Coordinates of C-alpha atoms in Angstrom, one line a residue:
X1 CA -4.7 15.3 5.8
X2 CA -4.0 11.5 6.4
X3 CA -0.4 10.6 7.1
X4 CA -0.3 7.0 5.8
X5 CA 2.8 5.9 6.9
X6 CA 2.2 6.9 10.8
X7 CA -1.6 6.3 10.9
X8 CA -2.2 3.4 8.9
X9 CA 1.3 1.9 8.6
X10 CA 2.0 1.9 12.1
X11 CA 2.0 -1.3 13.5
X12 CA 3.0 -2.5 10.4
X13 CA 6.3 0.2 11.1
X14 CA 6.8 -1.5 14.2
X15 CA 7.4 -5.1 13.2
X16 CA 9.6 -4.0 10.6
X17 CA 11.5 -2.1 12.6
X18 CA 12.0 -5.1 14.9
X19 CA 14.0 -7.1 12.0
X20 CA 15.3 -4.3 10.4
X21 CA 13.2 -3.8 7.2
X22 CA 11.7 -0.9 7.6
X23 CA 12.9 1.3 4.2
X24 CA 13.2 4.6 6.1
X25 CA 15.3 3.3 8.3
X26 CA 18.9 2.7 7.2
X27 CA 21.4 3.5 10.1
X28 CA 24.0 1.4 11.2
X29 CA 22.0 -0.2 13.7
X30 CA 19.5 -1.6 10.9
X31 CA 22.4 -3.3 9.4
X32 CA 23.5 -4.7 12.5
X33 CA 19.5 -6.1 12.8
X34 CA 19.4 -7.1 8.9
X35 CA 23.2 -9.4 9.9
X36 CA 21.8 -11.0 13.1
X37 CA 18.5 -12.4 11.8
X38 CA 20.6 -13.3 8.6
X39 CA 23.3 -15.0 10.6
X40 CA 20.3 -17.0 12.7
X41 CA 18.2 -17.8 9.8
X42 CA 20.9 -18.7 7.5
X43 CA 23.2 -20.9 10.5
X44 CA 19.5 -23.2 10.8
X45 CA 19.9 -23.4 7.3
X46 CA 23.8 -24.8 7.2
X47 CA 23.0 -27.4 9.8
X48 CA 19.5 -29.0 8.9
X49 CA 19.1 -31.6 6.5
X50 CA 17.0 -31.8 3.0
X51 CA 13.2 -30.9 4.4
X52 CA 14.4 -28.9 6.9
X53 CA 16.6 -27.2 5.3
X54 CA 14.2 -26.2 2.4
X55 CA 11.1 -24.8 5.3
X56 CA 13.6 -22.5 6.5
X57 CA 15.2 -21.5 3.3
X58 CA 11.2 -20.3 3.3
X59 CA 11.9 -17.6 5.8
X60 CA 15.5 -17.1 4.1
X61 CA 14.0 -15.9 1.2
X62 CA 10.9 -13.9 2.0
X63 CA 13.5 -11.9 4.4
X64 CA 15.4 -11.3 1.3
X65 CA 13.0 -10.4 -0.8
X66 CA 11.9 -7.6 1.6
X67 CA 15.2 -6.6 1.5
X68 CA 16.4 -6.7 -1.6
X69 CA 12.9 -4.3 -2.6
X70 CA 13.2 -2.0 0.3
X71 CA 13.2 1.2 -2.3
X72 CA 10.4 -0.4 -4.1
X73 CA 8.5 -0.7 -1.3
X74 CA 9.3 3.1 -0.3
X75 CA 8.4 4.3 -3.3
X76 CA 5.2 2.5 -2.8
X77 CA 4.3 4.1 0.2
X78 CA 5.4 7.7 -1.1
X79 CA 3.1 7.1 -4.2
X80 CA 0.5 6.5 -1.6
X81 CA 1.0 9.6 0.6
X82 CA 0.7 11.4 -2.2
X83 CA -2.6 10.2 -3.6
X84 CA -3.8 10.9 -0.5
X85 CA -2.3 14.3 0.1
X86 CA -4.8 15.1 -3.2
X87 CA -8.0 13.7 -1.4
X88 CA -10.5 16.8 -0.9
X89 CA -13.8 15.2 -0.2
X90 CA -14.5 13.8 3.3
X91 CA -15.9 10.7 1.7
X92 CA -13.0 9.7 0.2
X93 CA -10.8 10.4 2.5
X94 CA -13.7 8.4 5.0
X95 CA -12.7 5.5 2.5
X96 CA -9.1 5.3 3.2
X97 CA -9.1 5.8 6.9
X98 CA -11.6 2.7 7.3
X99 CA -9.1 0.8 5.0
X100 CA -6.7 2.0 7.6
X101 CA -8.5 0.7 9.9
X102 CA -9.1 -2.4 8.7
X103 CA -5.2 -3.1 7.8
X104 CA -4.5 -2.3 12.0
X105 CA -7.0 -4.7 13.2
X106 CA -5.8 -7.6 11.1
X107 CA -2.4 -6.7 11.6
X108 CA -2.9 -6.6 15.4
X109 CA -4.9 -10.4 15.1
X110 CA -1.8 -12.0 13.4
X111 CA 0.3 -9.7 15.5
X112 CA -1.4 -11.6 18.9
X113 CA -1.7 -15.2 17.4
X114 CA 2.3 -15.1 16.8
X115 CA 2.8 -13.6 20.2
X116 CA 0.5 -16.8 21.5
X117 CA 3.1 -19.0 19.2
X118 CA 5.7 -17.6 20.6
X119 CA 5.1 -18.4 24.2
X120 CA 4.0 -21.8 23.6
X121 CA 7.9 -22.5 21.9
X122 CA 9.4 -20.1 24.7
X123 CA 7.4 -22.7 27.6
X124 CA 8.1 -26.2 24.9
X125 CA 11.5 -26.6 26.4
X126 CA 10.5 -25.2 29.9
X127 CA 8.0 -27.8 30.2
X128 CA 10.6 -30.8 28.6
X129 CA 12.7 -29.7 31.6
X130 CA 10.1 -29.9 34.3
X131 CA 9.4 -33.2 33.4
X132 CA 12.6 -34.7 32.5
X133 CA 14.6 -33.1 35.6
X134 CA 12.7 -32.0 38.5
X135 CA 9.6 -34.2 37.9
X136 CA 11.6 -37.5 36.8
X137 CA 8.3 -39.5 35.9
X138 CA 9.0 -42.6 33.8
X139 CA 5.9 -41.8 30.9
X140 CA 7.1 -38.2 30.5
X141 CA 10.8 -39.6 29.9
X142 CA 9.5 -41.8 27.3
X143 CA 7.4 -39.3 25.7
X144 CA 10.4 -37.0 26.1
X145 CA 12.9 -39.6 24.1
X146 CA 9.7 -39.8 21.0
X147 CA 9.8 -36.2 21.0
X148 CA 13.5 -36.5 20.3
X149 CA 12.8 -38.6 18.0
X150 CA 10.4 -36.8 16.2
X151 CA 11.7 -33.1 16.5
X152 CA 15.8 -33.4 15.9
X153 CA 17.3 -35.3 13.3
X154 CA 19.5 -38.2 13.3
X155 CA 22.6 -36.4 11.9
X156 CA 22.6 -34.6 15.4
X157 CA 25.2 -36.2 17.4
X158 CA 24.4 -36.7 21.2
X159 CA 21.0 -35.4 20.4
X160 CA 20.0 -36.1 23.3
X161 CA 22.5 -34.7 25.8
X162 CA 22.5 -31.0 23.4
X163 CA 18.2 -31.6 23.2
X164 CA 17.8 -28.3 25.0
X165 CA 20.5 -26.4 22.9
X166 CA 19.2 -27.7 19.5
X167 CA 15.3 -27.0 20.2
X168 CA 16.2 -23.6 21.9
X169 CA 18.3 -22.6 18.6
X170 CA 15.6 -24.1 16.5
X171 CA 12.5 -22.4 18.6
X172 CA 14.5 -18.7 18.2
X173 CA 14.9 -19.2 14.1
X174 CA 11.3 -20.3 14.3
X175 CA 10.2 -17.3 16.3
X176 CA 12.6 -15.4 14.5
X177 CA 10.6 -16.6 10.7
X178 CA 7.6 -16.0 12.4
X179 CA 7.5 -12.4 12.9
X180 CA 9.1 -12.1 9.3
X181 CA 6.0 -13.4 8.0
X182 CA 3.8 -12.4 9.8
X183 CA 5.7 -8.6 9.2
X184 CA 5.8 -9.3 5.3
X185 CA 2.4 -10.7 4.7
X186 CA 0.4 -8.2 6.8
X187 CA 2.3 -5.5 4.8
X188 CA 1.5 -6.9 1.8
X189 CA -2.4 -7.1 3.0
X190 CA -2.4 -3.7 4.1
X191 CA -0.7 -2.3 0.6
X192 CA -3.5 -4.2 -1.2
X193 CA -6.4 -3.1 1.5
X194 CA -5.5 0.5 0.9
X195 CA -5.2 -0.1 -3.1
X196 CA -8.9 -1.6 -3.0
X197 CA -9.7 1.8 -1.3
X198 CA -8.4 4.0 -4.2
X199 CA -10.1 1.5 -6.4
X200 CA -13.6 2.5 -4.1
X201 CA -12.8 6.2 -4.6
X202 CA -12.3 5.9 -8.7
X203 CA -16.1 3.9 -7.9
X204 CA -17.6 6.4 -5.9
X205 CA -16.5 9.4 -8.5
X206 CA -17.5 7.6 -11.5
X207 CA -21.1 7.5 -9.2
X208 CA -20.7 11.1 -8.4
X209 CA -19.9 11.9 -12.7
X210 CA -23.1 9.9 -13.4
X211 CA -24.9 11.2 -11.0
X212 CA -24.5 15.0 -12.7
X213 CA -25.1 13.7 -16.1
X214 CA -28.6 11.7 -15.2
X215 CA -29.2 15.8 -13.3
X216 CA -32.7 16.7 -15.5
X217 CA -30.6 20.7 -15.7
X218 CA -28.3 19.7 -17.7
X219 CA -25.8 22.6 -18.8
X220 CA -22.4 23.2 -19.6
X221 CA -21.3 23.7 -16.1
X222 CA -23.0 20.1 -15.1
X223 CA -20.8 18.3 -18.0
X224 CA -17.4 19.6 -17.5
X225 CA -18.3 18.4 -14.1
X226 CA -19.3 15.3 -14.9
X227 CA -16.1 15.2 -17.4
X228 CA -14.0 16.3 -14.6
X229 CA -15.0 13.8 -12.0
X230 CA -14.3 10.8 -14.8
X231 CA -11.3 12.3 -15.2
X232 CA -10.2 11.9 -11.5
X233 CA -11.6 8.7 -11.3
X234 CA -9.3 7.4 -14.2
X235 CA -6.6 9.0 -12.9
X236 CA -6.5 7.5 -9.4
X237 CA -7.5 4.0 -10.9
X238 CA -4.3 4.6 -13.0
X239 CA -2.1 5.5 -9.9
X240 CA -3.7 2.3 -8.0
X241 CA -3.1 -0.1 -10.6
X242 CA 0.5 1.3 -11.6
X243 CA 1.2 1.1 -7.4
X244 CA 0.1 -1.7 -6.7
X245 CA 1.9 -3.5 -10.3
X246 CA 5.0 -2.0 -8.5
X247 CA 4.7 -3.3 -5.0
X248 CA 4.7 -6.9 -6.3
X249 CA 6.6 -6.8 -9.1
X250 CA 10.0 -7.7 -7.0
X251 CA 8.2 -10.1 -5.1
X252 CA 6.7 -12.2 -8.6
X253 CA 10.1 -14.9 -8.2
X254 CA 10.4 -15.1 -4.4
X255 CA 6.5 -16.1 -4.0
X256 CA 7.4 -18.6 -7.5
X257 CA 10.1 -19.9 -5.4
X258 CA 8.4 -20.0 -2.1
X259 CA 5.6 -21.5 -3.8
X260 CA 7.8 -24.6 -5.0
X261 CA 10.0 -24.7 -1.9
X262 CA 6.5 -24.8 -0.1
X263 CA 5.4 -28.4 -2.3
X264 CA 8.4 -29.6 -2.0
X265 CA 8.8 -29.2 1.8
X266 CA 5.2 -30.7 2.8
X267 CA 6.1 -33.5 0.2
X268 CA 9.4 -34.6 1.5
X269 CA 8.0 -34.6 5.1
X270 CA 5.1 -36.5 4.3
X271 CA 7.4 -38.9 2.2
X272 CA 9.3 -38.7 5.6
X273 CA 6.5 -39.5 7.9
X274 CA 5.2 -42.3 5.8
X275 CA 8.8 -44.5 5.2
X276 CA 9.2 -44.1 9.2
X277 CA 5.6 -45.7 9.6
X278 CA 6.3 -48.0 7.4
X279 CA 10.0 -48.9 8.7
X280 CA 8.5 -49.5 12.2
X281 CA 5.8 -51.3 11.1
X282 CA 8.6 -54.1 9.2
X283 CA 11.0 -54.1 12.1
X284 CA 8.3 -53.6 15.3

């Protein structure tokens, strides 16, 4: 028997459990996780200004949208327990433990490549310190001040003496929106990795129901067989499909609006990139 949720889902379980999205967990403590990354991600949101505040409204929303379809996604993962509580033959259950296996190792790359983003913001403001305080070199100061420049807004007041406040706030909601999507998407990969595999098993018993009917014996046995085996091939192709139509049918209007907020965010700081080029280039 294959226990989906604690072989396959596992690292995937993890990560969720880290921000409090996990749908079998619901104790008071979850709440307390779902409040603080809402009260970090939403006070970056307050604060920032037009561009900024619309790339992290992107990890606003794709936390709530998790949220907001926790039972769906439950449900989800029930449905697929129980498809594969009914797999008898070792091929197809062969078939969903590679998809299992394929869902860890991409969830563990992304997992590791965040990790690696993490540590570079964690050292960004280690480094800014090094050079600014301890080192006191001239050309790091100046590249210090551009950074400034370039990273924090205008609207902050005394940017630079609160530099080390605002980047270390700004680094954790980062960090913070980074393991949220790295958490959503590689569950959303891993749903769809093990929906391809029940779309592989409905393929490899419509092969097994063809196989019986090109048989040169062919007898009554051999077609209720053959009829059987198309039968359970239509029926898990059903199950997959109806599933998988579940899964994302909450997240259709957050990925619509993530989608915009995504053109609209690159635009604006593009648009932004270009006026300040132009601006120094008038005034030197």
């Amino acid at each position: 028997m294959i226990y989906i949720v604690t072989q396959h889902f596992s690292l995937n379980r993890v990560i969720l459990l880290l921000i409090g999205l996990w749908p079998y967990e619901c104790s008071k403590l979850v709440q307390l996780q779902i409040i603080l990354c809402f009260s970090i991600l939403i006070s970056s949101v307050v604060y920032q200004v037009v561009s900024f505040v619309l790339f992290f409204c992107m990890y606003v929303i794709e936390y709530n949208s998790f949220r907001v379809n926790r039972h769906t996604m439950k449900w989800s993962l029930e449905q697929l327990q129980r498809i594969c509580n009914e797999l008898k033959d070792e091929k197809e259950i062969d078939i969903m433990k590679k998809c299992g296996d394929y869902s860890r190792r991409y969830t563990t790359l992304i997992m590791w490549l965040n990790v690696c983003n993490i540590i570079a913001i964690i050292l960004f403001p280690l480094v800014l310190y090094i050079f600014d305080t301890v080192l006191r070199i001239n050309e790091y100061h100046l590249t210090i001040n551009r950074l400034i420049q370039m990273l924090i807004p205008k609207h902050f007041v005394g940017r630079e003496n609160y530099m080390y406040i605002i980047i270390l706030h700004s680094g954790s909601t980062i960090m913070i929106g980074g393991i949220i999507l790295v958490a959503t998407m590689t569950m959303c990969v891993a749903y769809i990795k093990h929906a391809c595999g029940m779309f592989r098993i409905a393929s490899y018993r419509i092969e097994k129901a063809v196989a019986v009917n090109t048989m040169k014996n062919v007898s009554l046995e051999n077609e209720i067989i053959m009829y059987r085996e198309i039968i359970h091939a239509v029926d898990i192709h059903r199950k997959a499909i109806k599933a998988t139509a579940l899964f994302f049918s909450g997240f259709q209007r957050s990925r619509f609006v993530l989608l915009i907020i995504g053109v609209l965010t690159l635009s604006l700081n593009l648009y932004g990139v270009s006026f300040s080029n132009v601006i120094r280039y008038i005034f030197g």
